[in-house]
PDB file of C-alpha atoms in Angstrom:
ATOM      1  CA  MET A   1       0.000   0.000   0.000  1.00 41.00           C
ATOM      2  CA  ARG A   2       1.443   3.354  -0.996  1.00 44.00           C
ATOM      3  CA  LEU A   3       0.633   6.275   1.263  1.00 43.00           C
ATOM      4  CA  PRO A   4      -0.408   9.591  -0.261  1.00 43.00           C
ATOM      5  CA  ARG A   5       2.312  12.187  -0.399  1.00 47.00           C
ATOM      6  CA  HIS A   6       2.186  14.970   2.115  1.00 45.00           C
ATOM      7  CA  HIS A   7       0.838  18.377   1.154  1.00 43.00           C
ATOM      8  CA  GLU A   8       4.298  19.955   1.082  1.00 43.00           C
ATOM      9  CA  GLN A   9       5.144  18.148  -2.112  1.00 40.00           C
ATOM     10  CA  THR A  10       2.604  20.230  -3.964  1.00 37.00           C
ATOM     11  CA  ARG A  11       3.605  23.369  -5.764  1.00 33.00           C
ATOM     12  CA  ALA A  12       1.221  25.475  -3.694  1.00 32.00           C
ATOM     13  CA  CYS A  13       3.466  25.204  -0.639  1.00 37.00           C
ATOM     14  CA  ARG A  14       6.694  25.996  -2.396  1.00 35.00           C
ATOM     15  CA  PRO A  15       7.688  29.613  -1.860  1.00 35.00           C
ATOM     16  CA  THR A  16       7.783  32.040  -4.725  1.00 34.00           C
ATOM     17  CA  THR A  17       9.552  34.691  -2.676  1.00 37.00           C
ATOM     18  CA  ASP A  18      13.284  34.763  -2.128  1.00 37.00           C
ATOM     19  CA  PRO A  19      14.219  31.846  -4.418  1.00 35.00           C
ATOM     20  CA  GLY A  20      17.878  32.789  -4.022  1.00 36.00           C
ATOM     21  CA  ARG A  21      18.106  31.239  -0.554  1.00 36.00           C
ATOM     22  CA  GLN A  22      16.950  27.857  -1.733  1.00 35.00           C
ATOM     23  CA  ALA A  23      19.125  28.094  -4.829  1.00 34.00           C
ATOM     24  CA  VAL A  24      22.148  28.564  -2.567  1.00 34.00           C
ATOM     25  CA  THR A  25      21.154  25.440  -0.633  1.00 37.00           C
ATOM     26  CA  ALA A  26      20.780  23.372  -3.805  1.00 37.00           C
ATOM     27  CA  GLN A  27      24.042  24.674  -5.236  1.00 37.00           C
ATOM     28  CA  SER A  28      25.965  24.041  -2.021  1.00 36.00           C
ATOM     29  CA  ARG A  29      25.465  20.293  -2.385  1.00 39.00           C
ATOM     30  CA  ARG A  30      27.385  20.365  -5.685  1.00 42.00           C
ATOM     31  CA  ARG A  31      30.280  22.519  -4.525  1.00 43.00           C
ATOM     32  CA  SER A  32      33.603  21.428  -3.138  1.00 46.00           C
ATOM     33  CA  PRO A  33      34.157  22.128   0.573  1.00 50.00           C
ATOM     34  CA  ARG A  34      36.397  25.097  -0.318  1.00 48.00           C
ATOM     35  CA  ALA A  35      33.825  26.602  -2.697  1.00 47.00           C
ATOM     36  CA  LEU A  36      31.129  26.034  -0.097  1.00 46.00           C
ATOM     37  CA  ALA A  37      33.206  27.820   2.549  1.00 49.00           C
ATOM     38  CA  VAL A  38      33.531  30.846   0.255  1.00 44.00           C
ATOM     39  CA  ALA A  39      29.764  30.802  -0.387  1.00 48.00           C
ATOM     40  CA  VAL A  40      29.033  30.582   3.346  1.00 48.00           C
ATOM     41  CA  VAL A  41      31.304  33.538   4.095  1.00 44.00           C
ATOM     42  CA  ALA A  42      29.569  35.566   1.369  1.00 46.00           C
ATOM     43  CA  ALA A  43      26.134  34.616   2.668  1.00 48.00           C
ATOM     44  CA  ALA A  44      27.165  35.497   6.219  1.00 48.00           C
ATOM     45  CA  ALA A  45      28.303  38.909   5.030  1.00 45.00           C
ATOM     46  CA  LEU A  46      24.866  39.474   3.469  1.00 43.00           C
ATOM     47  CA  ALA A  47      23.168  38.306   6.656  1.00 46.00           C
ATOM     48  CA  ALA A  48      25.131  40.786   8.778  1.00 46.00           C
ATOM     49  CA  GLY A  49      22.687  43.522   7.803  1.00 47.00           C
ATOM     50  CA  GLY A  50      20.106  42.239  10.317  1.00 43.00           C
ATOM     51  CA  ALA A  51      18.896  39.200   8.370  1.00 41.00           C
ATOM     52  CA  PRO A  52      18.895  35.856  10.192  1.00 41.00           C
ATOM     53  CA  ALA A  53      22.144  33.900  10.161  1.00 41.00           C
ATOM     54  CA  LEU A  54      22.313  30.932   7.852  1.00 41.00           C
ATOM     55  CA  ALA A  55      22.092  27.466   9.355  1.00 45.00           C
ATOM     56  CA  GLN A  56      25.554  26.748   7.991  1.00 40.00           C
ATOM     57  CA  PRO A  57      28.939  27.148   9.614  1.00 37.00           C
ATOM     58  CA  ALA A  58      31.876  29.392   9.403  1.00 36.00           C
ATOM     59  CA  PRO A  59      34.361  27.547   7.184  1.00 36.00           C
ATOM     60  CA  ALA A  60      36.561  26.477  10.112  1.00 35.00           C
ATOM     61  CA  ALA A  61      34.759  23.252  11.080  1.00 35.00           C
ATOM     62  CA  PRO A  62      33.736  21.024   8.170  1.00 36.00           C
ATOM     63  CA  VAL A  63      32.346  17.685   9.300  1.00 36.00           C
ATOM     64  CA  ALA A  64      31.142  14.791   7.177  1.00 37.00           C
ATOM     65  CA  ALA A  65      27.549  13.965   7.971  1.00 38.00           C
ATOM     66  CA  GLU A  66      26.378  10.563   9.059  1.00 39.00           C
ATOM     67  CA  GLY A  67      24.558   9.065   6.077  1.00 39.00           C
ATOM     68  CA  ALA A  68      25.250  12.053   3.839  1.00 38.00           C
ATOM     69  CA  ARG A  69      24.482  10.067   0.698  1.00 40.00           C
ATOM     70  CA  GLY A  70      28.072  10.105  -0.517  1.00 35.00           C
ATOM     71  CA  SER A  71      28.669  13.839  -0.220  1.00 36.00           C
ATOM     72  CA  GLU A  72      30.306  15.818   2.534  1.00 38.00           C
ATOM     73  CA  ARG A  73      28.011  18.233   4.326  1.00 39.00           C
ATOM     74  CA  ILE A  74      29.209  21.137   6.353  1.00 40.00           C
ATOM     75  CA  HIS A  75      27.249  22.094   9.449  1.00 46.00           C
ATOM     76  CA  GLN A  76      27.501  23.761  12.761  1.00 60.00           C
ATOM     77  CA  ALA A  77      26.018  22.792  16.051  1.00 80.00           C
ATOM     78  CA  LEU A  78      23.691  25.562  17.137  1.00 92.00           C
ATOM     79  CA  SER A  79      24.289  26.926  20.610  1.00 94.00           C
ATOM     80  CA  SER A  80      21.948  25.767  23.348  1.00 94.00           C
ATOM     81  CA  SER A  81      20.614  29.321  23.719  1.00 95.00           C
ATOM     82  CA  THR A  82      19.732  29.418  19.999  1.00 96.00           C
ATOM     83  CA  VAL A  83      18.011  26.034  20.254  1.00 97.00           C
ATOM     84  CA  GLU A  84      16.045  27.177  23.315  1.00 97.00           C
ATOM     85  CA  LYS A  85      14.956  30.380  21.539  1.00 98.00           C
ATOM     86  CA  ALA A  86      13.651  28.324  18.607  1.00 98.00           C
ATOM     87  CA  ILE A  87      11.824  25.923  20.916  1.00 98.00           C
ATOM     88  CA  SER A  88      10.322  28.809  22.901  1.00 98.00           C
ATOM     89  CA  ALA A  89       9.135  30.419  19.675  1.00 98.00           C
ATOM     90  CA  ALA A  90       7.480  27.138  18.629  1.00 98.00           C
ATOM     91  CA  GLN A  91       5.902  26.640  22.047  1.00 98.00           C
ATOM     92  CA  ALA A  92       4.450  30.162  21.899  1.00 98.00           C
ATOM     93  CA  GLN A  93       2.449  28.994  18.848  1.00 98.00           C
ATOM     94  CA  LYS A  94       0.753  26.079  20.665  1.00 97.00           C
ATOM     95  CA  GLY A  95      -2.951  25.866  19.940  1.00 97.00           C
ATOM     96  CA  LYS A  96      -2.745  27.735  16.641  1.00 97.00           C
ATOM     97  CA  PRO A  97      -4.326  25.840  13.756  1.00 97.00           C
ATOM     98  CA  TYR A  98      -2.594  23.828  11.098  1.00 96.00           C
ATOM     99  CA  ALA A  99      -3.068  25.419   7.674  1.00 95.00           C
ATOM    100  CA  TRP A 100      -1.758  24.053   4.405  1.00 91.00           C
ATOM    101  CA  GLY A 101       1.069  26.368   3.315  1.00 94.00           C
ATOM    102  CA  GLY A 102       0.813  28.385   6.545  1.00 94.00           C
ATOM    103  CA  THR A 103       3.893  30.344   7.598  1.00 95.00           C
ATOM    104  CA  GLY A 104       2.383  32.224  10.543  1.00 93.00           C
ATOM    105  CA  PRO A 105       1.745  34.107  12.588  1.00 94.00           C
ATOM    106  CA  ASP A 106      -1.896  32.924  12.765  1.00 95.00           C
ATOM    107  CA  SER A 107      -1.554  29.403  11.318  1.00 96.00           C
ATOM    108  CA  PHE A 108       1.224  27.060  10.212  1.00 97.00           C
ATOM    109  CA  ASP A 109       2.011  23.883   8.355  1.00 97.00           C
ATOM    110  CA  CYS A 110       4.820  21.696   9.706  1.00 97.00           C
ATOM    111  CA  SER A 111       7.720  23.312   7.862  1.00 97.00           C
ATOM    112  CA  GLY A 112       6.216  26.776   8.245  1.00 97.00           C
ATOM    113  CA  LEU A 113       6.356  26.317  12.032  1.00 98.00           C
ATOM    114  CA  VAL A 114       9.966  25.084  11.904  1.00 98.00           C
ATOM    115  CA  GLN A 115      11.066  27.925   9.638  1.00 98.00           C
ATOM    116  CA  TYR A 116       9.239  30.547  11.736  1.00 98.00           C
ATOM    117  CA  SER A 117      10.598  29.226  15.048  1.00 98.00           C
ATOM    118  CA  PHE A 118      14.226  29.045  13.951  1.00 97.00           C
ATOM    119  CA  GLU A 119      13.978  32.427  12.228  1.00 97.00           C
ATOM    120  CA  ARG A 120      12.983  33.914  15.615  1.00 97.00           C
ATOM    121  CA  ALA A 121      16.224  32.426  16.960  1.00 97.00           C
ATOM    122  CA  GLY A 122      18.291  33.978  14.152  1.00 95.00           C
ATOM    123  CA  VAL A 123      18.589  30.884  11.926  1.00 96.00           C
ATOM    124  CA  SER A 124      17.403  30.939   8.320  1.00 96.00           C
ATOM    125  CA  LEU A 125      15.937  27.725   6.901  1.00 97.00           C
ATOM    126  CA  PRO A 126      14.339  26.881   3.548  1.00 97.00           C
ATOM    127  CA  ARG A 127      10.547  26.807   3.349  1.00 96.00           C
ATOM    128  CA  ILE A 128       9.641  23.148   2.734  1.00 95.00           C
ATOM    129  CA  ALA A 129      10.367  20.070   4.854  1.00 96.00           C
ATOM    130  CA  HIS A 130      12.492  18.241   2.290  1.00 95.00           C
ATOM    131  CA  ASP A 131      14.809  21.235   1.889  1.00 96.00           C
ATOM    132  CA  GLN A 132      14.976  21.806   5.652  1.00 97.00           C
ATOM    133  CA  VAL A 133      16.205  18.234   6.073  1.00 96.00           C
ATOM    134  CA  ASP A 134      19.077  19.022   3.703  1.00 94.00           C
ATOM    135  CA  SER A 135      20.109  22.043   5.824  1.00 94.00           C
ATOM    136  CA  GLY A 136      22.021  20.119   8.445  1.00 93.00           C
ATOM    137  CA  THR A 137      23.600  16.817   9.366  1.00 95.00           C
ATOM    138  CA  ARG A 138      21.404  13.732   9.379  1.00 95.00           C
ATOM    139  CA  VAL A 139      21.620  11.595  12.492  1.00 96.00           C
ATOM    140  CA  SER A 140      19.631   8.591  13.657  1.00 96.00           C
ATOM    141  CA  TYR A 141      16.648   9.171  15.927  1.00 96.00           C
ATOM    142  CA  ALA A 142      18.556   7.313  18.659  1.00 96.00           C
ATOM    143  CA  LYS A 143      21.162  10.123  18.576  1.00 96.00           C
ATOM    144  CA  ALA A 144      18.648  13.001  18.387  1.00 97.00           C
ATOM    145  CA  ARG A 145      19.122  15.892  20.792  1.00 96.00           C
ATOM    146  CA  ARG A 146      16.808  18.657  21.925  1.00 97.00           C
ATOM    147  CA  GLY A 147      16.325  21.126  19.070  1.00 97.00           C
ATOM    148  CA  ASP A 148      17.116  18.673  16.267  1.00 97.00           C
ATOM    149  CA  LEU A 149      14.594  18.411  13.452  1.00 98.00           C
ATOM    150  CA  LEU A 150      12.786  15.093  13.165  1.00 98.00           C
ATOM    151  CA  TYR A 151      11.634  14.105   9.697  1.00 97.00           C
ATOM    152  CA  TRP A 152       9.419  11.537   8.037  1.00 97.00           C
ATOM    153  CA  THR A 153       9.808  10.205   4.505  1.00 95.00           C
ATOM    154  CA  ASP A 154       7.687   8.394   1.957  1.00 93.00           C
ATOM    155  CA  GLY A 155       8.766   5.204   0.163  1.00 89.00           C
ATOM    156  CA  GLY A 156      10.909   7.247  -2.235  1.00 91.00           C
ATOM    157  CA  GLY A 157      12.866   9.018   0.502  1.00 92.00           C
ATOM    158  CA  TYR A 158      11.091  12.376   0.131  1.00 95.00           C
ATOM    159  CA  ALA A 159      10.768  14.199   3.474  1.00 95.00           C
ATOM    160  CA  TYR A 160       7.090  15.078   3.835  1.00 95.00           C
ATOM    161  CA  HIS A 161       6.879  16.081   7.511  1.00 96.00           C
ATOM    162  CA  VAL A 162       9.170  17.814   9.985  1.00 97.00           C
ATOM    163  CA  ALA A 163       9.002  18.564  13.718  1.00 98.00           C
ATOM    164  CA  ILE A 164      11.240  19.986  16.438  1.00 98.00           C
ATOM    165  CA  TYR A 165      12.523  17.392  18.908  1.00 98.00           C
ATOM    166  CA  LEU A 166      12.077  18.377  22.557  1.00 98.00           C
ATOM    167  CA  GLY A 167      13.899  15.411  24.068  1.00 97.00           C
ATOM    168  CA  GLY A 168      12.523  12.544  26.118  1.00 96.00           C
ATOM    169  CA  GLY A 169      10.527  11.136  23.195  1.00 97.00           C
ATOM    170  CA  ARG A 170       8.530  14.384  22.762  1.00 98.00           C
ATOM    171  CA  MET A 171       8.241  16.794  19.841  1.00 98.00           C
ATOM    172  CA  ILE A 172       6.351  19.916  18.809  1.00 98.00           C
ATOM    173  CA  ASP A 173       4.798  20.226  15.370  1.00 97.00           C
ATOM    174  CA  ALA A 174       1.889  21.362  13.246  1.00 96.00           C
ATOM    175  CA  PRO A 175       0.432  17.892  12.611  1.00 92.00           C
ATOM    176  CA  ASN A 176      -2.196  17.959   9.844  1.00 89.00           C
ATOM    177  CA  SER A 177      -5.495  19.402   8.660  1.00 87.00           C
ATOM    178  CA  GLY A 178      -7.905  19.797  11.528  1.00 89.00           C
ATOM    179  CA  GLY A 179      -5.068  19.725  14.048  1.00 93.00           C
ATOM    180  CA  SER A 180      -3.273  22.436  15.935  1.00 96.00           C
ATOM    181  CA  ILE A 181       0.288  23.044  17.022  1.00 97.00           C
ATOM    182  CA  SER A 182       1.050  20.923  20.045  1.00 97.00           C
ATOM    183  CA  GLU A 183       3.650  18.973  21.955  1.00 97.00           C
ATOM    184  CA  ARG A 184       3.191  15.213  21.683  1.00 96.00           C
ATOM    185  CA  ALA A 185       4.973  11.882  21.744  1.00 97.00           C
ATOM    186  CA  VAL A 186       7.166  11.201  18.726  1.00 96.00           C
ATOM    187  CA  ASN A 187       5.259   9.282  16.055  1.00 90.00           C
ATOM    188  CA  HIS A 188       7.622   6.549  14.862  1.00 91.00           C
ATOM    189  CA  TYR A 189       5.577   5.581  11.770  1.00 90.00           C
ATOM    190  CA  ASN A 190       7.767   6.464   8.732  1.00 91.00           C
ATOM    191  CA  LEU A 191      10.171   8.380  11.002  1.00 96.00           C
ATOM    192  CA  ALA A 192      13.389   8.567   8.988  1.00 96.00           C
ATOM    193  CA  GLY A 193      15.656  10.228  11.531  1.00 96.00           C
ATOM    194  CA  ALA A 194      16.814  13.600  12.767  1.00 97.00           C
ATOM    195  CA  VAL A 195      18.744  16.560  11.439  1.00 97.00           C
ATOM    196  CA  ARG A 196      21.164  18.580  13.536  1.00 96.00           C
ATOM    197  CA  LEU A 197      21.485  22.202  12.435  1.00 94.00           C
TER     198      LEU A 197
END
């Protein structure tokens, strides 16, 4: 039995504003570590004007990701204060309704909540779940830490849902139509793993 794909795979949820940010993310997977470091420094310089910092590192600490599908990924571990700011921002949205394509502040879909929450903590993420998963280092759920992104995939490996891990088997997310933002136990059905930003 094949499950229906999540709403975020539809074109309606893909952003039409600021395509440059996602283009940088897509291009960074094809660049060498040195070229990526130069791109990160350039992006950081652009972000210095008050825009949120990118969820990518300064070039000093490249680390190969666990399960990085044959390519090296560069990441940084966010500080605990940044993680707590993002979690607090997500928790402040509890009770607000899920809305397909919602990016806040009145309603959210899953990736809209993640993007909004991390943006409040000064971290810029792409708009849709699948691209958010590619913004950090993939780790197994067993190694997930507070503030990591949890993600779920379909049979083809496409990430269709994302949540913020709270630790202790709990997460916060915008679940689905008819639901609202809430903290709940991690749903292990189709859970693919976690992403550390």
